[in-house]
PDB file of C-alpha atoms in Angstrom:
ATOM      1  CA  MET A   1      24.388 129.970  98.873  1.00  0.00           C
ATOM      2  CA  ARG A   2      23.684 130.072 102.612  1.00  0.00           C
ATOM      3  CA  VAL A   3      20.611 128.064 103.590  1.00  0.00           C
ATOM      4  CA  SER A   4      19.136 128.640 107.011  1.00  0.00           C
ATOM      5  CA  LEU A   5      15.974 127.337 108.601  1.00  0.00           C
ATOM      6  CA  ALA A   6      14.637 130.875 108.918  1.00  0.00           C
ATOM      7  CA  SER A   7      14.611 131.131 105.112  1.00  0.00           C
ATOM      8  CA  VAL A   8      12.440 128.054 104.570  1.00  0.00           C
ATOM      9  CA  VAL A   9       8.692 128.546 104.678  1.00  0.00           C
ATOM     10  CA  ALA A  10       6.206 125.742 105.118  1.00  0.00           C
ATOM     11  CA  ALA A  11       3.778 126.152 102.227  1.00  0.00           C
ATOM     12  CA  SER A  12       1.100 123.717 103.373  1.00  0.00           C
ATOM     13  CA  ALA A  13      -1.626 124.254 105.936  1.00  0.00           C
ATOM     14  CA  GLY A  14      -1.341 120.561 106.904  1.00  0.00           C
ATOM     15  CA  ASP A  15       1.062 118.865 109.306  1.00  0.00           C
ATOM     16  CA  CYS A  16       4.765 119.188 108.608  1.00  0.00           C
ATOM     17  CA  LEU A  17       7.863 117.318 109.747  1.00  0.00           C
ATOM     18  CA  CYS A  18      11.424 118.591 110.215  1.00  0.00           C
ATOM     19  CA  ILE A  19      14.101 115.908 110.384  1.00  0.00           C
ATOM     20  CA  PHE A  20      17.675 116.704 111.316  1.00  0.00           C
ATOM     21  CA  ASP A  21      20.945 114.879 111.018  1.00  0.00           C
ATOM     22  CA  ILE A  22      22.739 115.060 114.378  1.00  0.00           C
ATOM     23  CA  ASP A  23      26.511 115.212 113.883  1.00  0.00           C
ATOM     24  CA  ARG A  24      27.544 118.628 112.507  1.00  0.00           C
ATOM     25  CA  THR A  25      23.902 119.595 111.922  1.00  0.00           C
ATOM     26  CA  LEU A  26      22.424 119.736 115.421  1.00  0.00           C
ATOM     27  CA  THR A  27      25.958 119.739 116.795  1.00  0.00           C
ATOM     28  CA  GLY A  28      29.136 121.608 115.937  1.00  0.00           C
ATOM     29  CA  SER A  29      32.753 120.583 116.000  1.00  0.00           C
ATOM     30  CA  GLN A  30      34.160 119.595 119.376  1.00  0.00           C
ATOM     31  CA  GLY A  31      37.552 120.713 120.640  1.00  0.00           C
ATOM     32  CA  SER A  32      39.154 124.061 119.878  1.00  0.00           C
ATOM     33  CA  ALA A  33      37.419 124.323 116.475  1.00  0.00           C
ATOM     34  CA  TRP A  34      34.166 125.280 118.188  1.00  0.00           C
ATOM     35  CA  LEU A  35      35.706 128.686 118.967  1.00  0.00           C
ATOM     36  CA  GLN A  36      35.330 129.495 115.239  1.00  0.00           C
ATOM     37  CA  CYS A  37      31.591 128.966 115.560  1.00  0.00           C
ATOM     38  CA  ARG A  38      30.482 131.970 117.587  1.00  0.00           C
ATOM     39  CA  LYS A  39      26.800 131.001 117.639  1.00  0.00           C
ATOM     40  CA  ASP A  40      27.439 127.458 118.894  1.00  0.00           C
ATOM     41  CA  ALA A  41      27.251 126.590 122.602  1.00  0.00           C
ATOM     42  CA  ARG A  42      29.523 124.152 124.420  1.00  0.00           C
ATOM     43  CA  ILE A  43      27.769 121.954 127.001  1.00  0.00           C
ATOM     44  CA  ASP A  44      30.420 121.256 129.624  1.00  0.00           C
ATOM     45  CA  GLY A  45      30.228 117.829 131.228  1.00  0.00           C
ATOM     46  CA  VAL A  46      28.407 116.213 128.276  1.00  0.00           C
ATOM     47  CA  HIS A  47      30.418 113.941 125.967  1.00  0.00           C
ATOM     48  CA  ASP A  48      29.808 113.731 122.208  1.00  0.00           C
ATOM     49  CA  SER A  49      31.300 110.573 120.661  1.00  0.00           C
ATOM     50  CA  ALA A  50      31.040 111.754 117.022  1.00  0.00           C
ATOM     51  CA  TYR A  51      34.167 111.946 114.877  1.00  0.00           C
ATOM     52  CA  ALA A  52      37.167 112.544 117.193  1.00  0.00           C
ATOM     53  CA  GLY A  53      34.880 112.940 120.230  1.00  0.00           C
ATOM     54  CA  GLY A  54      34.899 115.606 122.914  1.00  0.00           C
ATOM     55  CA  THR A  55      32.596 117.948 124.770  1.00  0.00           C
ATOM     56  CA  LEU A  56      29.158 118.375 123.179  1.00  0.00           C
ATOM     57  CA  VAL A  57      28.760 121.568 121.136  1.00  0.00           C
ATOM     58  CA  LEU A  58      25.240 122.561 120.059  1.00  0.00           C
ATOM     59  CA  SER A  59      24.655 124.313 116.752  1.00  0.00           C
ATOM     60  CA  GLU A  60      22.590 127.491 116.622  1.00  0.00           C
ATOM     61  CA  VAL A  61      19.518 125.612 115.362  1.00  0.00           C
ATOM     62  CA  SER A  62      19.518 123.093 118.189  1.00  0.00           C
ATOM     63  CA  GLN A  63      19.605 125.970 120.678  1.00  0.00           C
ATOM     64  CA  PHE A  64      16.931 128.093 119.005  1.00  0.00           C
ATOM     65  CA  ILE A  65      14.655 125.722 117.082  1.00  0.00           C
ATOM     66  CA  ALA A  66      11.659 127.651 118.461  1.00  0.00           C
ATOM     67  CA  GLN A  67      12.755 130.588 116.275  1.00  0.00           C
ATOM     68  CA  THR A  68      12.428 128.558 113.057  1.00  0.00           C
ATOM     69  CA  PHE A  69       9.395 127.405 111.119  1.00  0.00           C
ATOM     70  CA  CYS A  70      10.186 123.907 112.457  1.00  0.00           C
ATOM     71  CA  SER A  71       8.655 124.950 115.763  1.00  0.00           C
ATOM     72  CA  GLN A  72       5.307 124.479 113.975  1.00  0.00           C
ATOM     73  CA  CYS A  73       6.235 120.980 112.754  1.00  0.00           C
ATOM     74  CA  TYR A  74       6.746 117.535 114.193  1.00  0.00           C
ATOM     75  CA  ILE A  75      10.423 116.798 114.836  1.00  0.00           C
ATOM     76  CA  GLY A  76      12.726 113.866 114.089  1.00  0.00           C
ATOM     77  CA  THR A  77      16.351 112.905 113.652  1.00  0.00           C
ATOM     78  CA  ILE A  78      18.108 110.572 111.254  1.00  0.00           C
ATOM     79  CA  SER A  79      21.799 110.155 111.990  1.00  0.00           C
ATOM     80  CA  ALA A  80      24.560 107.833 110.864  1.00  0.00           C
ATOM     81  CA  GLY A  81      25.992 108.217 114.351  1.00  0.00           C
ATOM     82  CA  SER A  82      24.720 107.026 117.702  1.00  0.00           C
ATOM     83  CA  ALA A  83      24.317 110.332 119.599  1.00  0.00           C
ATOM     84  CA  SER A  84      26.735 108.736 122.101  1.00  0.00           C
ATOM     85  CA  GLY A  85      24.517 105.684 122.606  1.00  0.00           C
ATOM     86  CA  ALA A  86      21.557 104.558 124.682  1.00  0.00           C
ATOM     87  CA  GLY A  87      20.980 106.528 127.861  1.00  0.00           C
ATOM     88  CA  SER A  88      23.702 109.074 127.071  1.00  0.00           C
ATOM     89  CA  ALA A  89      23.663 112.616 128.357  1.00  0.00           C
ATOM     90  CA  GLU A  90      24.002 113.791 124.742  1.00  0.00           C
ATOM     91  CA  ARG A  91      20.703 112.134 123.802  1.00  0.00           C
ATOM     92  CA  GLY A  92      19.042 113.759 126.808  1.00  0.00           C
ATOM     93  CA  VAL A  93      20.301 117.232 125.876  1.00  0.00           C
ATOM     94  CA  LEU A  94      19.327 116.839 122.216  1.00  0.00           C
ATOM     95  CA  HIS A  95      15.847 115.592 123.104  1.00  0.00           C
ATOM     96  CA  ASP A  96      15.271 118.482 125.506  1.00  0.00           C
ATOM     97  CA  LYS A  97      16.344 121.025 122.879  1.00  0.00           C
ATOM     98  CA  LEU A  98      14.162 119.482 120.151  1.00  0.00           C
ATOM     99  CA  ALA A  99      11.079 118.849 122.287  1.00  0.00           C
ATOM    100  CA  VAL A 100       9.081 121.850 121.172  1.00  0.00           C
ATOM    101  CA  PRO A 101       5.849 121.411 123.177  1.00  0.00           C
ATOM    102  CA  GLY A 102       3.719 118.750 121.548  1.00  0.00           C
ATOM    103  CA  HIS A 103       5.953 118.251 118.520  1.00  0.00           C
ATOM    104  CA  LEU A 104       8.279 115.509 119.842  1.00  0.00           C
ATOM    105  CA  PRO A 105       6.061 113.329 122.050  1.00  0.00           C
ATOM    106  CA  THR A 106       8.603 110.633 122.908  1.00  0.00           C
ATOM    107  CA  THR A 107      11.958 110.190 124.585  1.00  0.00           C
ATOM    108  CA  SER A 108      12.579 106.821 122.899  1.00  0.00           C
ATOM    109  CA  TRP A 109      15.287 106.394 120.288  1.00  0.00           C
ATOM    110  CA  SER A 110      15.243 103.984 117.355  1.00  0.00           C
ATOM    111  CA  ALA A 111      17.648 102.076 115.160  1.00  0.00           C
ATOM    112  CA  CYS A 112      17.436 102.705 111.420  1.00  0.00           C
ATOM    113  CA  SER A 113      15.371  99.634 110.676  1.00  0.00           C
ATOM    114  CA  PRO A 114      12.723  99.094 111.755  1.00  0.00           C
ATOM    115  CA  VAL A 115      11.887 102.668 112.742  1.00  0.00           C
ATOM    116  CA  THR A 116      10.160 102.628 116.142  1.00  0.00           C
ATOM    117  CA  SER A 117      10.552 106.317 117.082  1.00  0.00           C
ATOM    118  CA  PRO A 118      11.116 109.639 115.296  1.00  0.00           C
ATOM    119  CA  LEU A 119      14.595 109.811 116.890  1.00  0.00           C
ATOM    120  CA  VAL A 120      16.586 107.554 114.562  1.00  0.00           C
ATOM    121  CA  THR A 121      20.289 106.727 114.748  1.00  0.00           C
ATOM    122  CA  GLY A 122      22.572 104.286 112.969  1.00  0.00           C
ATOM    123  CA  CYS A 123      21.456 104.988 109.385  1.00  0.00           C
ATOM    124  CA  PRO A 124      24.432 104.706 107.035  1.00  0.00           C
ATOM    125  CA  ASP A 125      25.255 107.797 105.012  1.00  0.00           C
ATOM    126  CA  GLY A 126      23.450 107.782 101.665  1.00  0.00           C
ATOM    127  CA  THR A 127      20.489 105.745 103.004  1.00  0.00           C
ATOM    128  CA  LYS A 128      18.780 108.180 105.377  1.00  0.00           C
ATOM    129  CA  GLN A 129      15.901 108.788 102.949  1.00  0.00           C
ATOM    130  CA  ASN A 130      14.800 105.194 103.568  1.00  0.00           C
ATOM    131  CA  ALA A 131      13.981 105.925 107.226  1.00  0.00           C
ATOM    132  CA  VAL A 132      11.727 108.930 106.573  1.00  0.00           C
ATOM    133  CA  GLY A 133       8.629 106.862 105.801  1.00  0.00           C
ATOM    134  CA  GLY A 134       8.978 105.124 109.167  1.00  0.00           C
ATOM    135  CA  ILE A 135       9.025 108.459 110.990  1.00  0.00           C
ATOM    136  CA  VAL A 136       5.987 109.702 109.055  1.00  0.00           C
ATOM    137  CA  SER A 137       4.158 106.434 109.879  1.00  0.00           C
ATOM    138  CA  TRP A 138       5.129 106.731 113.557  1.00  0.00           C
ATOM    139  CA  TYR A 139       3.552 110.189 113.773  1.00  0.00           C
ATOM    140  CA  GLN A 140       0.438 109.001 111.922  1.00  0.00           C
ATOM    141  CA  GLN A 141       0.004 106.014 114.256  1.00  0.00           C
ATOM    142  CA  HIS A 142       0.841 107.776 117.531  1.00  0.00           C
ATOM    143  CA  VAL A 143      -0.617 111.287 117.157  1.00  0.00           C
ATOM    144  CA  GLY A 144      -2.838 111.060 114.073  1.00  0.00           C
ATOM    145  CA  ALA A 145      -0.613 113.348 111.997  1.00  0.00           C
ATOM    146  CA  SER A 146      -1.165 113.574 108.267  1.00  0.00           C
ATOM    147  CA  ILE A 147       2.159 114.545 106.706  1.00  0.00           C
ATOM    148  CA  ALA A 148       2.449 114.770 102.918  1.00  0.00           C
ATOM    149  CA  ASN A 149       5.812 114.049 101.289  1.00  0.00           C
ATOM    150  CA  GLY A 150       6.116 117.709 100.294  1.00  0.00           C
ATOM    151  CA  ASP A 151       5.758 118.739 103.940  1.00  0.00           C
ATOM    152  CA  VAL A 152       8.801 116.744 105.080  1.00  0.00           C
ATOM    153  CA  HIS A 153      11.969 118.838 105.484  1.00  0.00           C
ATOM    154  CA  PHE A 154      15.320 117.087 106.004  1.00  0.00           C
ATOM    155  CA  TYR A 155      18.564 118.881 106.954  1.00  0.00           C
ATOM    156  CA  ASP A 156      22.076 117.438 106.812  1.00  0.00           C
ATOM    157  CA  ASP A 157      25.605 118.810 106.530  1.00  0.00           C
ATOM    158  CA  ARG A 158      26.708 116.181 103.992  1.00  0.00           C
ATOM    159  CA  ALA A 159      25.889 116.463 100.281  1.00  0.00           C
ATOM    160  CA  ASP A 160      25.951 112.660  99.946  1.00  0.00           C
ATOM    161  CA  ASN A 161      23.007 112.483 102.360  1.00  0.00           C
ATOM    162  CA  VAL A 162      20.965 115.187 100.613  1.00  0.00           C
ATOM    163  CA  LYS A 163      21.328 114.007  96.996  1.00  0.00           C
ATOM    164  CA  PRO A 164      19.477 110.666  97.476  1.00  0.00           C
ATOM    165  CA  PHE A 165      16.345 112.618  98.463  1.00  0.00           C
ATOM    166  CA  ALA A 166      16.036 114.095  94.928  1.00  0.00           C
ATOM    167  CA  SER A 167      13.444 111.580  93.683  1.00  0.00           C
ATOM    168  CA  THR A 168      11.533 111.057  96.959  1.00  0.00           C
ATOM    169  CA  GLY A 169       9.183 114.045  96.995  1.00  0.00           C
ATOM    170  CA  TYR A 170      10.681 115.089 100.360  1.00  0.00           C
ATOM    171  CA  ASN A 171      12.494 118.406 100.771  1.00  0.00           C
ATOM    172  CA  ALA A 172      16.188 118.032 101.644  1.00  0.00           C
ATOM    173  CA  ARG A 173      18.712 120.797 102.205  1.00  0.00           C
ATOM    174  CA  GLN A 174      22.404 120.809 102.894  1.00  0.00           C
ATOM    175  CA  ILE A 175      23.349 123.075 105.801  1.00  0.00           C
ATOM    176  CA  SER A 176      26.647 124.337 107.241  1.00  0.00           C
ATOM    177  CA  CYS A 177      27.739 125.201 103.698  1.00  0.00           C
ATOM    178  CA  SER A 178      29.685 128.279 104.743  1.00  0.00           C
ATOM    179  CA  SER A 179      31.527 126.467 107.560  1.00  0.00           C
ATOM    180  CA  ARG A 180      33.215 123.208 106.544  1.00  0.00           C
ATOM    181  CA  ASP A 181      35.696 121.037 108.440  1.00  0.00           C
ATOM    182  CA  SER A 182      38.977 120.944 106.517  1.00  0.00           C
ATOM    183  CA  LYS A 183      40.223 118.053 108.716  1.00  0.00           C
ATOM    184  CA  TYR A 184      37.698 115.877 106.901  1.00  0.00           C
ATOM    185  CA  GLY A 185      38.287 117.243 103.389  1.00  0.00           C
ATOM    186  CA  ASN A 186      35.368 119.697 103.765  1.00  0.00           C
ATOM    187  CA  ALA A 187      32.962 116.752 103.393  1.00  0.00           C
ATOM    188  CA  ILE A 188      31.297 117.603 106.721  1.00  0.00           C
ATOM    189  CA  GLY A 189      30.094 120.778 108.367  1.00  0.00           C
ATOM    190  CA  LEU A 190      31.954 122.615 111.090  1.00  0.00           C
ATOM    191  CA  CYS A 191      29.442 124.784 112.964  1.00  0.00           C
ATOM    192  CA  GLY A 192      26.205 122.983 112.125  1.00  0.00           C
ATOM    193  CA  ALA A 193      22.824 124.407 111.182  1.00  0.00           C
ATOM    194  CA  GLU A 194      22.158 128.130 111.567  1.00  0.00           C
ATOM    195  CA  VAL A 195      18.936 129.943 112.334  1.00  0.00           C
TER     196      VAL A 195
END
């Protein structure tokens, strides 16, 4: 079944939070594989260190987040990767794409523990659910948001990152299901999240 962000509807009238994995969720495959992903956009001159590395390729969602229900929600990331590290051009591009006015009020990035920003990197696969509470607390402390567990929406290309959310009360969805990277045994997405 194809899951896209356009098909998810926020049911609550309260604050909501959309959290995205970075590698192969907000980004697509680098190198020649990106040509298979017609809705992705290559950002020449910006390096992406994920997997084999190469030129940054943005998924459809990272280009058009304003066309999803997440444009009404606070925004965060939780990634196993580093988004090419502190001060990288990749982090700058991702922030600018996600910074829907008023819904990502920081440019600071955080390690997995302790969480000091809604832009979290370095969380090992299978443990990302543990960082969500820190992001929710950050928004409560810094902007007064009140985000219920049921109003948190997490998106990742890897099944092993979605399954641990089952008992948390948070919503978690695997994306990039129809485009998988055979070079990695189809364990990861190819094109990333779609609108």
